[in-house]
Short mmCIF file of C-alpha atoms in Angstrom, two decimals:
data_model
loop_
_atom_site.label_atom_id
_atom_site.label_comp_id
_atom_site.label_asym_id
_atom_site.label_seq_id
_atom_site.Cartn_x
_atom_site.Cartn_y
_atom_site.Cartn_z
CA UNK A 1 89.05 94.52 117.62
CA UNK A 2 91.19 97.65 118.01
CA UNK A 3 90.63 101.36 117.70
CA UNK A 4 93.37 102.82 115.50
CA UNK A 5 94.32 106.39 114.60
CA UNK A 6 96.38 106.86 111.42
CA UNK A 7 98.12 110.25 111.22
CA UNK A 8 99.48 111.38 107.86
CA UNK A 9 101.30 114.32 106.30
CA UNK A 10 98.46 115.50 104.04
CA UNK A 11 94.88 114.54 103.36
CA UNK A 12 95.56 113.31 99.82
CA UNK A 13 98.08 110.71 101.04
CA UNK A 14 95.51 109.00 103.28
CA UNK A 15 93.80 107.57 100.20
CA UNK A 16 96.55 107.67 97.59
CA UNK A 17 99.33 106.05 99.65
CA UNK A 18 97.67 104.49 102.72
CA UNK A 19 94.20 103.73 101.35
CA UNK A 20 94.79 100.00 100.91
CA UNK A 21 96.31 99.68 104.38
CA UNK A 22 93.45 101.59 106.03
CA UNK A 23 90.89 99.49 104.17
CA UNK A 24 92.65 96.31 105.31
CA UNK A 25 92.48 97.51 108.90
CA UNK A 26 88.73 98.09 108.54
CA UNK A 27 88.11 94.75 106.82
CA UNK A 28 89.90 93.03 109.70
CA UNK A 29 87.24 94.44 112.04
CA UNK A 30 89.08 97.43 113.49
CA UNK A 31 87.71 100.92 114.06
CA UNK A 32 89.89 103.44 112.25
CA UNK A 33 90.23 107.22 112.32
CA UNK A 34 92.36 108.95 109.68
CA UNK A 35 93.94 112.33 110.47
CA UNK A 36 95.97 114.70 108.33
CA UNK A 37 96.32 118.41 107.65
CA UNK A 38 94.41 119.86 104.73
CA UNK A 39 96.01 119.77 101.30
CA UNK A 40 98.61 122.35 100.23
CA UNK A 41 96.28 123.47 97.46
CA UNK A 42 94.57 126.82 97.90
CA UNK A 43 91.00 128.07 98.04
CA UNK A 44 88.25 126.04 96.43
CA UNK A 45 90.70 123.44 95.11
CA UNK A 46 91.75 122.66 98.69
CA UNK A 47 88.13 122.33 99.81
CA UNK A 48 87.30 120.02 96.91
CA UNK A 49 90.31 117.79 97.60
CA UNK A 50 89.48 117.54 101.29
CA UNK A 51 85.82 116.76 100.57
CA UNK A 52 86.78 114.13 98.02
CA UNK A 53 89.16 112.31 100.36
CA UNK A 54 86.79 112.61 103.31
CA UNK A 55 84.00 111.13 101.19
CA UNK A 56 86.17 108.19 100.10
CA UNK A 57 87.16 107.46 103.68
CA UNK A 58 83.56 107.65 104.85
CA UNK A 59 82.53 105.01 102.31
CA UNK A 60 84.64 102.49 104.24
CA UNK A 61 83.53 103.83 107.61
CA UNK A 62 86.61 105.89 108.46
CA UNK A 63 86.03 109.38 109.97
CA UNK A 64 88.47 112.10 108.89
CA UNK A 65 89.23 114.81 111.49
CA UNK A 66 91.59 117.40 109.90
CA UNK A 67 94.50 118.50 112.06
CA UNK A 68 96.23 121.91 112.35
CA UNK A 69 99.69 121.07 111.02
CA UNK A 70 101.99 123.04 108.73
CA UNK A 71 103.78 120.33 106.75
CA UNK A 72 106.87 122.35 105.80
CA UNK A 73 107.06 125.28 108.25
CA UNK A 74 109.19 125.47 111.38
CA UNK A 75 107.35 127.64 113.88
CA UNK A 76 107.78 126.43 117.50
CA UNK A 77 104.58 128.08 118.69
CA UNK A 78 102.47 126.55 115.94
CA UNK A 79 104.16 123.17 116.35
CA UNK A 80 103.50 123.19 120.10
CA UNK A 81 99.86 124.00 119.32
CA UNK A 82 99.78 120.98 117.00
CA UNK A 83 101.13 118.67 119.71
CA UNK A 84 98.61 119.91 122.28
CA UNK A 85 95.73 119.70 119.79
CA UNK A 86 96.71 116.14 118.83
CA UNK A 87 97.08 115.14 122.47
CA UNK A 88 93.59 116.40 123.30
CA UNK A 89 92.05 114.72 120.24
CA UNK A 90 93.81 111.42 120.87
CA UNK A 91 92.71 111.63 124.50
CA UNK A 92 89.09 112.07 123.39
CA UNK A 93 89.18 109.13 120.99
CA UNK A 94 91.14 106.83 123.34
CA UNK A 95 92.72 104.64 120.65
CA UNK A 96 94.52 101.37 121.28
CA UNK A 97 97.03 102.07 118.50
CA UNK A 98 98.44 105.19 116.85
CA UNK A 99 100.30 104.87 113.52
CA UNK A 100 101.99 107.98 112.08
CA UNK A 101 103.94 108.54 108.88
CA UNK A 102 106.07 111.36 107.41
CA UNK A 103 108.34 113.48 109.61
CA UNK A 104 106.07 115.91 111.46
CA UNK A 105 103.22 113.46 112.12
CA UNK A 106 105.78 110.92 113.39
CA UNK A 107 107.45 113.38 115.75
CA UNK A 108 104.43 115.31 116.97
CA UNK A 109 102.04 112.36 116.76
CA UNK A 110 104.33 110.13 118.84
CA UNK A 111 104.77 112.76 121.53
CA UNK A 112 101.06 113.60 121.58
CA UNK A 113 100.08 109.93 121.78
CA UNK A 114 102.32 109.40 124.79
CA UNK A 115 100.92 112.52 126.48
CA UNK A 116 97.46 111.04 125.90
CA UNK A 117 98.49 107.76 127.52
CA UNK A 118 98.68 105.58 124.39
CA UNK A 119 101.24 102.80 124.75
CA UNK A 120 101.02 101.22 121.30
CA UNK A 121 102.59 103.84 119.04
CA UNK A 122 104.05 102.93 115.64
CA UNK A 123 105.84 105.16 113.12
CA UNK A 124 106.64 104.83 109.44
CA UNK A 125 109.74 106.57 108.06
CA UNK A 126 108.64 107.23 104.48
CA UNK A 127 111.82 109.09 103.51
CA UNK A 128 114.13 111.73 104.93
CA UNK A 129 113.31 114.52 102.50
CA UNK A 130 114.71 118.02 102.17
CA UNK A 131 116.50 118.10 105.53
CA UNK A 132 118.79 115.17 104.66
CA UNK A 133 119.33 115.72 100.93
CA UNK A 134 121.66 118.71 100.97
CA UNK A 135 124.54 120.36 102.81
CA UNK A 136 123.45 123.99 103.04
CA UNK A 137 123.77 125.67 106.44
CA UNK A 138 119.97 125.72 106.75
CA UNK A 139 119.73 121.99 106.07
CA UNK A 140 122.56 121.13 108.47
CA UNK A 141 120.92 123.13 111.28
CA UNK A 142 117.51 121.63 110.57
CA UNK A 143 119.02 118.13 110.48
CA UNK A 144 120.44 118.59 114.00
CA UNK A 145 117.04 119.74 115.28
CA UNK A 146 115.17 116.93 113.54
CA UNK A 147 117.58 114.29 114.88
CA UNK A 148 116.95 115.43 118.46
CA UNK A 149 113.18 115.49 117.92
CA UNK A 150 113.23 112.02 116.33
CA UNK A 151 115.24 110.66 119.27
CA UNK A 152 112.65 111.98 121.72
CA UNK A 153 109.60 110.89 119.72
CA UNK A 154 110.74 107.40 118.79
CA UNK A 155 111.42 106.44 122.40
CA UNK A 156 107.62 106.29 122.68
CA UNK A 157 107.28 103.81 119.79
CA UNK A 158 106.89 100.06 119.94
CA UNK A 159 108.06 99.62 116.34
CA UNK A 160 109.45 101.90 113.64
CA UNK A 161 108.96 100.92 109.99
CA UNK A 162 111.67 101.74 107.45
CA UNK A 163 111.10 101.61 103.70
CA UNK A 164 114.73 100.95 102.81
CA UNK A 165 117.84 99.65 104.58
CA UNK A 166 119.80 102.89 104.06
CA UNK A 167 117.38 104.92 106.20
CA UNK A 168 117.40 102.21 108.85
CA UNK A 169 121.21 102.21 108.89
CA UNK A 170 121.36 106.01 109.10
CA UNK A 171 119.03 106.03 112.12
CA UNK A 172 121.23 103.37 113.72
CA UNK A 173 124.42 105.31 112.96
CA UNK A 174 122.99 108.56 114.37
CA UNK A 175 121.67 106.67 117.43
CA UNK A 176 118.18 107.98 116.78
CA UNK A 177 116.73 104.62 117.82
CA UNK A 178 117.84 103.66 121.32
CA UNK A 179 116.64 100.10 120.65
CA UNK A 180 117.53 98.78 117.20
CA UNK A 181 115.11 95.90 117.80
CA UNK A 182 112.29 98.35 117.16
CA UNK A 183 113.20 98.63 113.46
CA UNK A 184 111.03 96.80 110.92
CA UNK A 185 112.00 96.83 107.23
CA UNK A 186 109.10 96.99 104.75
CA UNK A 187 108.95 97.26 100.95
CA UNK A 188 107.58 100.79 100.77
CA UNK A 189 103.83 101.32 100.73
CA UNK A 190 103.36 98.52 98.24
CA UNK A 191 101.29 98.81 95.11
CA UNK A 192 97.85 97.47 94.22
CA UNK A 193 98.78 95.30 91.25
CA UNK A 194 95.12 94.92 90.25
CA UNK A 195 94.50 98.66 90.19
CA UNK A 196 97.69 99.24 88.22
CA UNK A 197 97.13 96.65 85.54
CA UNK A 198 99.87 95.53 83.17
CA UNK A 199 99.72 97.13 79.73
CA UNK A 200 102.24 96.66 76.96
CA UNK A 201 104.13 99.93 76.49
CA UNK A 202 103.78 101.79 73.22
CA UNK A 203 107.00 102.39 71.30
CA UNK A 204 105.69 104.16 68.18
CA UNK A 205 106.86 107.39 69.71
CA UNK A 206 109.08 107.38 72.76
CA UNK A 207 107.56 109.07 75.80
CA UNK A 208 109.73 109.50 78.89
CA UNK A 209 107.65 110.32 81.96
CA UNK A 210 108.36 111.57 85.47
CA UNK A 211 105.61 111.81 88.12
CA UNK A 212 106.62 113.81 91.18
CA UNK A 213 106.03 116.92 93.22
CA UNK A 214 107.79 119.82 91.53
CA UNK A 215 110.94 119.73 93.67
CA UNK A 216 114.57 120.02 92.63
CA UNK A 217 115.55 117.06 94.82
CA UNK A 218 113.24 114.80 92.81
CA UNK A 219 115.82 115.21 90.03
CA UNK A 220 113.54 117.20 87.78
CA UNK A 221 116.37 119.56 86.84
CA UNK A 222 118.45 116.59 85.70
CA UNK A 223 115.46 115.21 83.79
CA UNK A 224 115.09 118.50 81.92
CA UNK A 225 118.83 118.69 81.17
CA UNK A 226 118.83 115.10 79.87
CA UNK A 227 115.77 115.84 77.74
CA UNK A 228 117.56 118.86 76.29
CA UNK A 229 120.51 116.67 75.29
CA UNK A 230 118.34 113.94 73.74
CA UNK A 231 116.12 116.36 71.84
CA UNK A 232 119.11 117.21 69.65
CA UNK A 233 119.47 113.59 68.52
CA UNK A 234 115.86 112.41 68.79
CA UNK A 235 113.60 115.41 68.13
CA UNK A 236 110.48 113.21 68.06
CA UNK A 237 111.03 111.92 71.60
CA UNK A 238 108.72 113.41 74.22
CA UNK A 239 109.48 114.24 77.83
CA UNK A 240 106.54 114.67 80.18
CA UNK A 241 106.23 115.88 83.77
CA UNK A 242 103.16 115.15 85.91
CA UNK A 243 102.81 116.45 89.44
CA UNK A 244 101.78 119.38 91.66
CA UNK A 245 103.73 122.47 92.59
CA UNK A 246 104.83 122.55 96.23
CA UNK A 247 105.76 125.00 99.00
CA UNK A 248 108.80 122.98 100.08
CA UNK A 249 112.13 124.91 100.31
CA UNK A 250 113.27 122.78 97.36
CA UNK A 251 110.28 123.78 95.23
CA UNK A 252 110.59 124.56 91.54
CA UNK A 253 109.05 127.85 90.43
CA UNK A 254 106.19 128.00 87.98
CA UNK A 255 108.29 130.35 85.86
CA UNK A 256 110.97 127.65 85.48
CA UNK A 257 108.42 125.18 84.15
CA UNK A 258 106.97 127.80 81.81
CA UNK A 259 110.46 128.46 80.43
CA UNK A 260 111.06 124.75 79.78
CA UNK A 261 107.74 124.47 78.00
CA UNK A 262 108.41 127.53 75.86
CA UNK A 263 111.78 126.04 74.96
CA UNK A 264 110.00 122.92 73.71
CA UNK A 265 111.98 120.60 75.96
CA UNK A 266 109.24 119.19 78.18
CA UNK A 267 105.46 118.90 78.40
CA UNK A 268 104.06 119.80 81.79
CA UNK A 269 100.73 117.98 82.19
CA UNK A 270 99.75 119.31 85.63
CA UNK A 271 98.69 117.42 88.73
CA UNK A 272 96.31 114.46 88.69
CA UNK A 273 94.48 112.18 91.10
CA UNK A 274 94.88 109.21 88.73
CA UNK A 275 98.29 108.59 87.16
CA UNK A 276 97.28 105.45 85.24
CA UNK A 277 96.47 107.11 81.88
CA UNK A 278 99.85 108.87 81.91
CA UNK A 279 101.72 105.67 82.76
CA UNK A 280 99.87 103.77 80.05
CA UNK A 281 100.84 106.41 77.48
CA UNK A 282 104.50 106.36 78.57
CA UNK A 283 107.26 104.21 77.14
CA UNK A 284 109.78 104.62 80.00
CA UNK A 285 109.41 105.90 83.53
CA UNK A 286 112.17 108.13 84.95
CA UNK A 287 112.81 109.27 88.54
CA UNK A 288 116.29 110.77 89.12
CA UNK A 289 115.56 111.52 92.80
CA UNK A 290 118.28 112.34 95.31
CA UNK A 291 116.75 110.18 98.06
CA UNK A 292 113.43 108.43 98.76
CA UNK A 293 111.76 106.11 101.23
CA UNK A 294 110.55 103.84 98.47
CA UNK A 295 109.13 105.85 95.55
CA UNK A 296 105.49 104.91 95.10
CA UNK A 297 105.46 106.23 91.53
CA UNK A 298 108.21 103.77 90.56
CA UNK A 299 106.17 100.87 91.96
CA UNK A 300 103.12 102.03 90.00
CA UNK A 301 105.21 102.24 86.84
CA UNK A 302 106.63 98.75 87.41
CA UNK A 303 103.16 97.29 87.98
CA UNK A 304 101.96 98.94 84.76
CA UNK A 305 104.85 97.30 82.91
CA UNK A 306 107.14 100.25 82.32
CA UNK A 307 110.94 100.03 82.50
CA UNK A 308 112.41 102.39 85.06
CA UNK A 309 115.44 104.66 85.12
CA UNK A 310 116.21 105.86 88.62
CA UNK A 311 119.20 106.79 90.73
CA UNK A 312 121.58 104.63 92.70
CA UNK A 313 120.33 106.39 95.83
CA UNK A 314 118.66 105.26 99.08
CA UNK A 315 115.12 104.04 98.45
CA UNK A 316 115.49 104.18 94.67
CA UNK A 317 118.19 101.57 94.14
CA UNK A 318 116.10 98.81 95.76
CA UNK A 319 113.41 99.04 93.07
CA UNK A 320 115.60 98.41 90.02
CA UNK A 321 117.86 95.51 89.17
CA UNK A 322 120.26 97.31 86.85
CA UNK A 323 119.95 95.97 83.33
CA UNK A 324 116.92 93.79 84.20
CA UNK A 325 113.89 96.04 84.74
CA UNK A 326 115.67 99.30 84.02
CA UNK A 327 118.86 101.22 84.72
CA UNK A 328 120.45 102.88 87.73
CA UNK A 329 122.33 106.16 87.25
CA UNK A 330 124.39 108.35 89.61
CA UNK A 331 122.62 111.11 91.53
CA UNK A 332 122.76 114.63 90.00
CA UNK A 333 124.26 113.34 86.75
CA UNK A 334 122.19 114.50 83.78
CA UNK A 335 124.67 113.13 81.20
CA UNK A 336 124.50 109.62 82.69
CA UNK A 337 120.73 109.96 82.81
CA UNK A 338 120.63 110.96 79.13
CA UNK A 339 122.85 107.99 78.23
CA UNK A 340 120.52 105.57 80.01
CA UNK A 341 117.48 107.10 78.29
CA UNK A 342 119.25 106.87 74.93
CA UNK A 343 119.63 103.11 75.34
CA UNK A 344 115.86 102.84 74.96
CA UNK A 345 115.93 105.14 71.95
CA UNK A 346 118.44 102.84 70.26
CA UNK A 347 117.05 99.48 71.44
CA UNK A 348 113.30 99.79 71.62
CA UNK A 349 112.83 96.07 72.19
CA UNK A 350 114.25 96.62 75.68
CA UNK A 351 111.17 98.62 76.63
CA UNK A 352 108.68 95.74 76.61
CA UNK A 353 111.25 93.22 77.84
CA UNK A 354 112.27 95.25 80.88
CA UNK A 355 108.70 96.34 81.48
CA UNK A 356 107.63 92.69 81.90
CA UNK A 357 110.45 92.10 84.35
CA UNK A 358 109.36 95.13 86.34
CA UNK A 359 105.83 93.76 86.59
CA UNK A 360 107.19 90.43 87.84
CA UNK A 361 109.22 92.18 90.54
CA UNK A 362 106.19 94.26 91.57
CA UNK A 363 104.06 91.12 91.94
CA UNK A 364 106.70 89.20 93.87
CA UNK A 365 107.99 91.91 96.19
CA UNK A 366 105.74 94.97 96.27
CA UNK A 367 102.19 93.60 96.20
CA UNK A 368 100.33 95.86 98.64
CA UNK A 369 98.66 92.90 100.38
CA UNK A 370 102.06 91.41 101.24
CA UNK A 371 103.36 94.78 102.42
CA UNK A 372 100.28 95.43 104.56
CA UNK A 373 100.74 92.04 106.22
CA UNK A 374 104.30 93.04 107.14
CA UNK A 375 103.03 96.33 108.59
CA UNK A 376 100.09 94.91 110.55
CA UNK A 377 101.72 91.78 111.94
CA UNK A 378 103.93 93.59 114.53
CA UNK A 379 100.86 95.44 115.82
CA UNK A 380 99.28 92.14 116.91
CA UNK A 381 95.80 93.62 116.69
CA UNK A 382 94.13 90.29 117.54
CA UNK A 383 95.03 90.79 121.20
CA UNK A 384 92.47 93.61 121.40
CA UNK A 385 89.70 91.19 120.40
CA UNK A 386 90.22 89.29 123.64
CA UNK A 387 90.30 92.51 125.65
CA UNK A 388 87.04 93.81 124.16
CA UNK A 389 84.79 90.80 123.39
CA UNK A 390 81.63 92.90 123.42
CA UNK A 391 82.63 94.62 120.21
CA UNK A 392 82.31 98.27 119.30
CA UNK A 393 82.57 101.36 121.42
CA UNK A 394 81.94 105.03 120.80
CA UNK A 395 84.21 108.07 121.31
CA UNK A 396 81.74 109.46 123.81
CA UNK A 397 80.93 106.39 125.88
CA UNK A 398 84.36 104.77 125.98
CA UNK A 399 86.00 106.18 129.08
CA UNK A 400 88.83 103.70 129.57
CA UNK A 401 90.85 101.11 127.68
CA UNK A 402 88.70 98.11 126.79
#
């Protein structure tokens, strides 16, 4: 049917967050290429991660060409090199459709695709991140730059997917989208409700879990402060953090985590490629983030049957019906967070009850198959079947649009 290039922010996300969507594209008869920069890990760990993801993609017939992109840096020379590299690569592959997600791939991928002559460009706004979650001078300057770049890049898009209505409204307010008809609202990345099977939560000992990159704007500082408060009343309660360190400007230092562990407040369990064992061992899932697209970890927790405490913030508030499948708390408020966590300490029956409700919401609203349908429908990939009835092509032999 169609040749599609999917451009992501890091190699790990191609499988972890977009794997079901890419597989659906392939099963529908499309030819797919997946591109992303190498992982932020270093040395042999980076090579192993890249090889692992590349191998998984190859099993479903998806080539993985790595791209030269610094996910968090702001170097105009390097960024221009990325755009030119992407433009040449896209020109070689001659795709019918380019789909990009996360900030830099959206901006540079959209511009590169247009330079390569691709008309069907789609972007996914997976969250606004560091640039839009603070008011420091650096963040305000970066926000002005990013807004201009988004305005340029998104003029080349047919549709732009938003994971929550707040981000869509902000783009409208800032006039980033010249045509508001391009906006498509989706329910995050969705979650594979078969892969994340429902399990009754254990309440013998209370385990509060957060899964996130080690960033301050994920609310990890508030989680630690709340844990410190609760430890005084409930010394047996456990507070666990799972996730990788990061090179983002909002990154938490390893020394901070070591201090918290030495204090006996939290257990840092490291990074993992499979969060299911940690979710199954948890009683309550917590994510006090300042802003998200739609937090994938919350959807995984809901599918597993865990009640959720998250913030009344863009992207987070949509996942929880307050008092039904969890609780919403104000952003940057560790005392309110501790109070919400204490409700589960006092009323343990709420854990299973709210966990079941969360699973029901995940099945009804966030099933990855339903979300993928919402993403793929605006692309109208069937039209390429009529244009190319003979079937497959190769990057070398295909010299023009089918």
